[in-house]
Tab-separated table of N, CA and C in Angstrom:
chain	number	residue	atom	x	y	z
K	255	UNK	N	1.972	-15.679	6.717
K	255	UNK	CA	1.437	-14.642	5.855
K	255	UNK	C	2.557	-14.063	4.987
K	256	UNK	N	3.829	-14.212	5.658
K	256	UNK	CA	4.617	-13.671	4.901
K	256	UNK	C	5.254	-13.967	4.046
K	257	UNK	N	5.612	-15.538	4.133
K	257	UNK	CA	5.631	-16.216	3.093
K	257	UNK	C	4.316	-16.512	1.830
K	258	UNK	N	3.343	-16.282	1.936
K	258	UNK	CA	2.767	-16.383	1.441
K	258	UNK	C	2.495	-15.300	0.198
K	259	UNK	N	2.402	-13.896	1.178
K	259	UNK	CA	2.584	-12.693	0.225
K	259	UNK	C	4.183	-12.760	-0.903
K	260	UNK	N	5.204	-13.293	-0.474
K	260	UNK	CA	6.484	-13.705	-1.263
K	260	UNK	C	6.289	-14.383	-2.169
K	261	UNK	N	5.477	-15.594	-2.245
K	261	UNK	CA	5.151	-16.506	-3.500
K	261	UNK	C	3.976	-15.824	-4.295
K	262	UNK	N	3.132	-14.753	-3.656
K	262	UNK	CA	2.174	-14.492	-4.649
K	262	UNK	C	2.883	-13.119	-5.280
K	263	UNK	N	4.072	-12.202	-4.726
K	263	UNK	CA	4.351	-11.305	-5.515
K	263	UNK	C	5.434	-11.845	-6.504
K	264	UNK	N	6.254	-13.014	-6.675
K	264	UNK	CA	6.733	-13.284	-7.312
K	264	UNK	C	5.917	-14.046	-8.528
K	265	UNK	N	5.075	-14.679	-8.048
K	265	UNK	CA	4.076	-15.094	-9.602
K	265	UNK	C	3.325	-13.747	-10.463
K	266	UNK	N	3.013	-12.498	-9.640
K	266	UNK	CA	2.519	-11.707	-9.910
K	266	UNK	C	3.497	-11.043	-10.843
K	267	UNK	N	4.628	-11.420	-10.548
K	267	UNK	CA	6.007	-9.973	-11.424
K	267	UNK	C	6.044	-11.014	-12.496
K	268	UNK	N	5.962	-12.608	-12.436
K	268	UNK	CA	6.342	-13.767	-13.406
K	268	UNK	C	5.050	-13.237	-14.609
K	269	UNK	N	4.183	-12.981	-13.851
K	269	UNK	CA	2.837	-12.802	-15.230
K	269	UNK	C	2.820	-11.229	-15.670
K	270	UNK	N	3.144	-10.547	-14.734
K	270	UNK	CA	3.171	-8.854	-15.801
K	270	UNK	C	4.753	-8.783	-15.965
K	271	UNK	N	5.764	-9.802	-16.395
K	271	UNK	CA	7.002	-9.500	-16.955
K	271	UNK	C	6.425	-10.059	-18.316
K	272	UNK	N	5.997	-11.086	-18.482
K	272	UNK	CA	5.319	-11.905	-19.694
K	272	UNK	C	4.393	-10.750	-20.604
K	273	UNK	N	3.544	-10.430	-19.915
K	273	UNK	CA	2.561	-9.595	-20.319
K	273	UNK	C	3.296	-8.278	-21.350
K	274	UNK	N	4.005	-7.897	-20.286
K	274	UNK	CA	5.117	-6.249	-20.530
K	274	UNK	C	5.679	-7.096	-21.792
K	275	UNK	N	6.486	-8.099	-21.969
K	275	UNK	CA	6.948	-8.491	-23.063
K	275	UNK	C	6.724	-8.164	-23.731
K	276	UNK	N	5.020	-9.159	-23.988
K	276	UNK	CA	4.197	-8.957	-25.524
K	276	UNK	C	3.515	-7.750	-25.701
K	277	UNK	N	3.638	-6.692	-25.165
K	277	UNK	CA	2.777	-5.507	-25.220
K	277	UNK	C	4.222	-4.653	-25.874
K	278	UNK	N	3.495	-3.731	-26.915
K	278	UNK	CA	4.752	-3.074	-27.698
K	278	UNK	C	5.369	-2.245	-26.728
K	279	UNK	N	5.995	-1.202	-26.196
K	279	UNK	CA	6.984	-0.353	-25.459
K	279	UNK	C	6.951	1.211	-26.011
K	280	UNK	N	6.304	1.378	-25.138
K	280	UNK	CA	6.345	2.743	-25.471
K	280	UNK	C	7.479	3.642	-24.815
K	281	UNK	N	7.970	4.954	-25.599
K	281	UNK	CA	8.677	5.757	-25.247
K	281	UNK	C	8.497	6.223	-23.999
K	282	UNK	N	9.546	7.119	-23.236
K	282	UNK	CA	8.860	7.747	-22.001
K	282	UNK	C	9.475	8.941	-22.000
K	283	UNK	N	8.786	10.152	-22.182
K	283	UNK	CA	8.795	11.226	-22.479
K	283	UNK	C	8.823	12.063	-21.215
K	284	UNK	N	10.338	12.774	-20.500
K	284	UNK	CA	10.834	13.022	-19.263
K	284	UNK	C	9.597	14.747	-19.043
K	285	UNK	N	9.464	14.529	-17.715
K	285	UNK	CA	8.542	15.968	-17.774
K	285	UNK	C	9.035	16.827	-16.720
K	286	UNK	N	9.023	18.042	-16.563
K	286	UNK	CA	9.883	19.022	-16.212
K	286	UNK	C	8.970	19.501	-14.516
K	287	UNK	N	9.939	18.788	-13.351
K	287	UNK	CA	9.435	19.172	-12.335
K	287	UNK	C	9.951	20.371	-11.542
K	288	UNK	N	9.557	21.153	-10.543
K	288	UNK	CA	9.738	22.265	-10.243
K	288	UNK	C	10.591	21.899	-8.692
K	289	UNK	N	11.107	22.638	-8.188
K	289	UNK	CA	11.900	23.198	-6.757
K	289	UNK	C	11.373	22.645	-6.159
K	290	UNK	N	10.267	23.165	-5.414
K	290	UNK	CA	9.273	22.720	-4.390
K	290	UNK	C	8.715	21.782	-4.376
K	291	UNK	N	8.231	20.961	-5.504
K	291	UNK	CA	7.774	19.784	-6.465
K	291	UNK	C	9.118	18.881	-5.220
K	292	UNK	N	10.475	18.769	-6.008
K	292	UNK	CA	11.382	18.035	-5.854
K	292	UNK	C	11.459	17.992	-4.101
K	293	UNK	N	11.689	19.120	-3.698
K	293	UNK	CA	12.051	18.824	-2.319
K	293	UNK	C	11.172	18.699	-1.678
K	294	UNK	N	9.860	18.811	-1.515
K	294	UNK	CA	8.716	17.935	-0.496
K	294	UNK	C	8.356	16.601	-0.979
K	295	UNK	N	8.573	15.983	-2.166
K	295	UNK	CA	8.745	14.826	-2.483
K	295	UNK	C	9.745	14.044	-1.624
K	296	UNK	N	11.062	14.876	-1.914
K	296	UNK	CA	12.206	14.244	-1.495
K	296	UNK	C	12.131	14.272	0.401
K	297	UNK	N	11.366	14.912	0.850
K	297	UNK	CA	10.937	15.076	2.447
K	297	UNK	C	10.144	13.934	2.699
K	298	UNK	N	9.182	13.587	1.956
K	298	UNK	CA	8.458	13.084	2.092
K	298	UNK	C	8.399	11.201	2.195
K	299	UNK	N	9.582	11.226	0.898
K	299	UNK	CA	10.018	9.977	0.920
K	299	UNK	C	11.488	9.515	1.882
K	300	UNK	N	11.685	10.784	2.771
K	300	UNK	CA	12.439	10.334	4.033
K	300	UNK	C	11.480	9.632	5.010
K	301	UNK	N	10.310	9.979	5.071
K	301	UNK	CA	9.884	9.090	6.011
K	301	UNK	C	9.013	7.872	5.458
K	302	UNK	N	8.533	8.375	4.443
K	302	UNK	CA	7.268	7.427	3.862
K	302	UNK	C	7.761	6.653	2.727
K	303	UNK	N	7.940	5.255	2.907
K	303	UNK	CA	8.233	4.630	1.513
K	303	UNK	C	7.171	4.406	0.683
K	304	UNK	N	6.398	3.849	1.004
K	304	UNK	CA	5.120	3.179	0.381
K	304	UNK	C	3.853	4.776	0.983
K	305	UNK	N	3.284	5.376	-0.090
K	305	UNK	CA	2.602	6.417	0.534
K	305	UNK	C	1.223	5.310	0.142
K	306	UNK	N	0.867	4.753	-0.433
K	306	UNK	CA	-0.862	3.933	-0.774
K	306	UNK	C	-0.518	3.149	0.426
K	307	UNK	N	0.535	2.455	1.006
K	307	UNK	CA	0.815	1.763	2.456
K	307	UNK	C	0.367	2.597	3.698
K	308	UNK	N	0.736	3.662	3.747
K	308	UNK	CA	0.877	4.961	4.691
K	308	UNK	C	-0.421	5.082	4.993
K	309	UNK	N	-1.104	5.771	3.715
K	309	UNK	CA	-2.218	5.882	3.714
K	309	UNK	C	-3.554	4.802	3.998
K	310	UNK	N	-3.339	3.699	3.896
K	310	UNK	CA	-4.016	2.528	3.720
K	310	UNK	C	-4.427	2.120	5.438
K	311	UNK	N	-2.729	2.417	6.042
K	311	UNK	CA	-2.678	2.024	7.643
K	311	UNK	C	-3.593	3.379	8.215
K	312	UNK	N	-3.275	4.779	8.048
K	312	UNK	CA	-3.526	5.486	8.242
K	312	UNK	C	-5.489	5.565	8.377
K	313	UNK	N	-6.078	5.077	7.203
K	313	UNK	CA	-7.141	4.788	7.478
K	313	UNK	C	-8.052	4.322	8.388
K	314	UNK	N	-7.038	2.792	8.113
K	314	UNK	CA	-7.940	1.779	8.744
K	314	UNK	C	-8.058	1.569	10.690
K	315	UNK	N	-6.561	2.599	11.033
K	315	UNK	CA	-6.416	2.430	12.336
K	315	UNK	C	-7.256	4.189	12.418
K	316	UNK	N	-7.592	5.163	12.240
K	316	UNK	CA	-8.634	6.179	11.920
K	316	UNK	C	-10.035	5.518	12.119
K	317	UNK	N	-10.332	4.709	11.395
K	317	UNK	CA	-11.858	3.762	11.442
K	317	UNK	C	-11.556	3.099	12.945
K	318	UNK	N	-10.681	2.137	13.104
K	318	UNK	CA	-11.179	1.705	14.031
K	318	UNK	C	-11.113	2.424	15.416
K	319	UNK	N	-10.059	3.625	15.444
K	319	UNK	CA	-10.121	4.759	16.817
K	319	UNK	C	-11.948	5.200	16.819
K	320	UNK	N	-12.417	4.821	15.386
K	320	UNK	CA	-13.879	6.081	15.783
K	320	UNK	C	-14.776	4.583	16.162
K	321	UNK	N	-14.638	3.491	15.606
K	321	UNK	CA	-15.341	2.519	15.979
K	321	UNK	C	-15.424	2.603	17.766
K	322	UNK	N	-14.222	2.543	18.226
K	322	UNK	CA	-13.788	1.966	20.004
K	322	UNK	C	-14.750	3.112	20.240
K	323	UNK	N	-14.491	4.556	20.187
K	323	UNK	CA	-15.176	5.367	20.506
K	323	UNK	C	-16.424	5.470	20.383
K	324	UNK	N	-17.394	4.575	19.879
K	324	UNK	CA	-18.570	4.347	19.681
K	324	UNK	C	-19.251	3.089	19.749
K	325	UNK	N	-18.613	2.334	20.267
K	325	UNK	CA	-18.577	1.011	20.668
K	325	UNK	C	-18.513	1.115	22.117
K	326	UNK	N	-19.445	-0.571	22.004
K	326	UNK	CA	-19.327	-0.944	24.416
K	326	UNK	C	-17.929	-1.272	24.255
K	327	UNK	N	-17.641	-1.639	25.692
K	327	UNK	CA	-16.438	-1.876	25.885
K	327	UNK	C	-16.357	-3.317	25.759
K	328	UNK	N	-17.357	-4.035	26.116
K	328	UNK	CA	-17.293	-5.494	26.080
K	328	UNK	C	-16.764	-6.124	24.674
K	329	UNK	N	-17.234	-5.198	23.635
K	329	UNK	CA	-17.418	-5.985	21.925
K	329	UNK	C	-16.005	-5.594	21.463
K	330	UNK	N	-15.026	-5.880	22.356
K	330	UNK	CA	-14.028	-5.424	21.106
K	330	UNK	C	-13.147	-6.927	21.122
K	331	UNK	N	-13.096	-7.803	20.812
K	331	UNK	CA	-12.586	-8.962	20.673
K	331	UNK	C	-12.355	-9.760	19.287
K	332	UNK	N	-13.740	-9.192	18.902
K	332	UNK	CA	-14.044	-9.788	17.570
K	332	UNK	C	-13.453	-8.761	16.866
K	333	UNK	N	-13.640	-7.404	17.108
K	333	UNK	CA	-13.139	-6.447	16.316
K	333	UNK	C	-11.927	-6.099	15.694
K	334	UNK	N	-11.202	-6.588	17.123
K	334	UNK	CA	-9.927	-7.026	17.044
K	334	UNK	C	-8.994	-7.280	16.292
K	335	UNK	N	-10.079	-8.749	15.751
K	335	UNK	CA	-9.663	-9.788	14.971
K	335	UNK	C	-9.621	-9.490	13.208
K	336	UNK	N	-10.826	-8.436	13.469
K	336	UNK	CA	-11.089	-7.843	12.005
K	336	UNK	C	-9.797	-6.582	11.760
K	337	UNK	N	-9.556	-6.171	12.537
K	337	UNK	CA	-8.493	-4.945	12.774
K	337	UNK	C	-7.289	-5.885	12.157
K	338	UNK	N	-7.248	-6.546	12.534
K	338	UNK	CA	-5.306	-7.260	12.537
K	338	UNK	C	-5.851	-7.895	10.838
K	339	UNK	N	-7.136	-8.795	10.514
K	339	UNK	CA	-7.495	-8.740	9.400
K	339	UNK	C	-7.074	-7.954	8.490
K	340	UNK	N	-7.570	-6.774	8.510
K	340	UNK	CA	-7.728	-5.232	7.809
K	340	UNK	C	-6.384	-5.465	7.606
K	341	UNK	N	-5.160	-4.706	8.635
K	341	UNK	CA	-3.935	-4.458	8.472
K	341	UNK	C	-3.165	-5.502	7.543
K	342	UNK	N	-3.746	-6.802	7.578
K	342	UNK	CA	-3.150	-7.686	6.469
K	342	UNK	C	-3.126	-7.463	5.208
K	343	UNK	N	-4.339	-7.396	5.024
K	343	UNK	CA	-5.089	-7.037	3.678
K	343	UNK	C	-4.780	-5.388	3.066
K	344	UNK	N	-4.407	-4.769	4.123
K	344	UNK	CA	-3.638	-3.556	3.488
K	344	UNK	C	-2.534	-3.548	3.134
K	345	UNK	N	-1.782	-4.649	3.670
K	345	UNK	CA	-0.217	-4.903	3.574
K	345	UNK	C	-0.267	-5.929	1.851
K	346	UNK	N	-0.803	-6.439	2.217
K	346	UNK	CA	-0.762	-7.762	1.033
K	346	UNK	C	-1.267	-6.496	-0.366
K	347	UNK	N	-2.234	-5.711	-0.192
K	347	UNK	CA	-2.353	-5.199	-1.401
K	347	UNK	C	-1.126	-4.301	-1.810
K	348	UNK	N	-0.667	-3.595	-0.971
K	348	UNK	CA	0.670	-2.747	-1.192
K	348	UNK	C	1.921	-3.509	-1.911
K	349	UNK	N	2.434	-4.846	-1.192
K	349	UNK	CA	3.145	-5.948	-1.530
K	349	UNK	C	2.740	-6.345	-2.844
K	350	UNK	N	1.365	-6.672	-3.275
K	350	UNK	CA	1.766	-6.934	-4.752
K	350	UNK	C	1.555	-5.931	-5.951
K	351	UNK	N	0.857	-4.228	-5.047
K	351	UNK	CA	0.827	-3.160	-6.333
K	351	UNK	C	2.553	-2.857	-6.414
K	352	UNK	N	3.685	-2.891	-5.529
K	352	UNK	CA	4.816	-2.818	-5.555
K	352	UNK	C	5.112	-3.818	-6.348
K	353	UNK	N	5.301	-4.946	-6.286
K	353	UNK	CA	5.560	-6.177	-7.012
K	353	UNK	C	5.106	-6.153	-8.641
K	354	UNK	N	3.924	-5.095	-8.638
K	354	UNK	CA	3.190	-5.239	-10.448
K	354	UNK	C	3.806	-3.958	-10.665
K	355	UNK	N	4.436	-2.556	-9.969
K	355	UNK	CA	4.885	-1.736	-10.714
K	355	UNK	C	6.526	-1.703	-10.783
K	356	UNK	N	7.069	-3.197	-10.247
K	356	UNK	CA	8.631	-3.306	-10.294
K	356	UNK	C	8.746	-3.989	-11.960
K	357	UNK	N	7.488	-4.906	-11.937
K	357	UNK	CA	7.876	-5.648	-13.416
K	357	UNK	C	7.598	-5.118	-14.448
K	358	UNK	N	6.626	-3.813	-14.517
K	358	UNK	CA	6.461	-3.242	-15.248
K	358	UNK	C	7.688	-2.225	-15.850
């Protein structure tokens, strides 16, 4: 999987570096953040690198605590399988929105 997510974020940065090329460039016009602004950001990204990652895991292991809890005990096998699923598919999307906002 992990190789796999590696070859698709590198084709992904290969086609929005191309893209960014031909698209004109716009200015970027700096905007004025505040105290509190800066330092719970800066708290925040001590622990959390990826916050759409954070959040993404944060979810999906949330869903499945309320699933078990409402679920027999017998059916969790398959569920399992969808769980470790899920966590992929949250990872792989993070891996290439990182990958499309590095080439940008």
């Amino acid at each position: 999987v992990a190789l796999g997510l590696v070859a698709a974020c590198k084709r992904w940065r290969r086609i929005s570096v191309k893209a960014a090329t031909s698209a004109a460039i716009k200015p970027v016009t700096p905007t004025r953040v505040g105290a509190v602004e800066t330092i719970s950001s800066e708290l925040f990204g001590l622990f959390v690198d990826d916050g759409w990652l954070a959040a993404g895991i944060l979810v999906w292991v949330l869903g499945r605590w309320w699933l078990l809890r409402h679920q027999q005990i017998g059916a969790t096998t398959a569920a399992d399988g969808v769980f470790a699923a899920g966590l992929l598919v949250v990872l792989a999307f993070s891996a290439l929105r990182r990958a499309h906002m590095q080439s940008a």
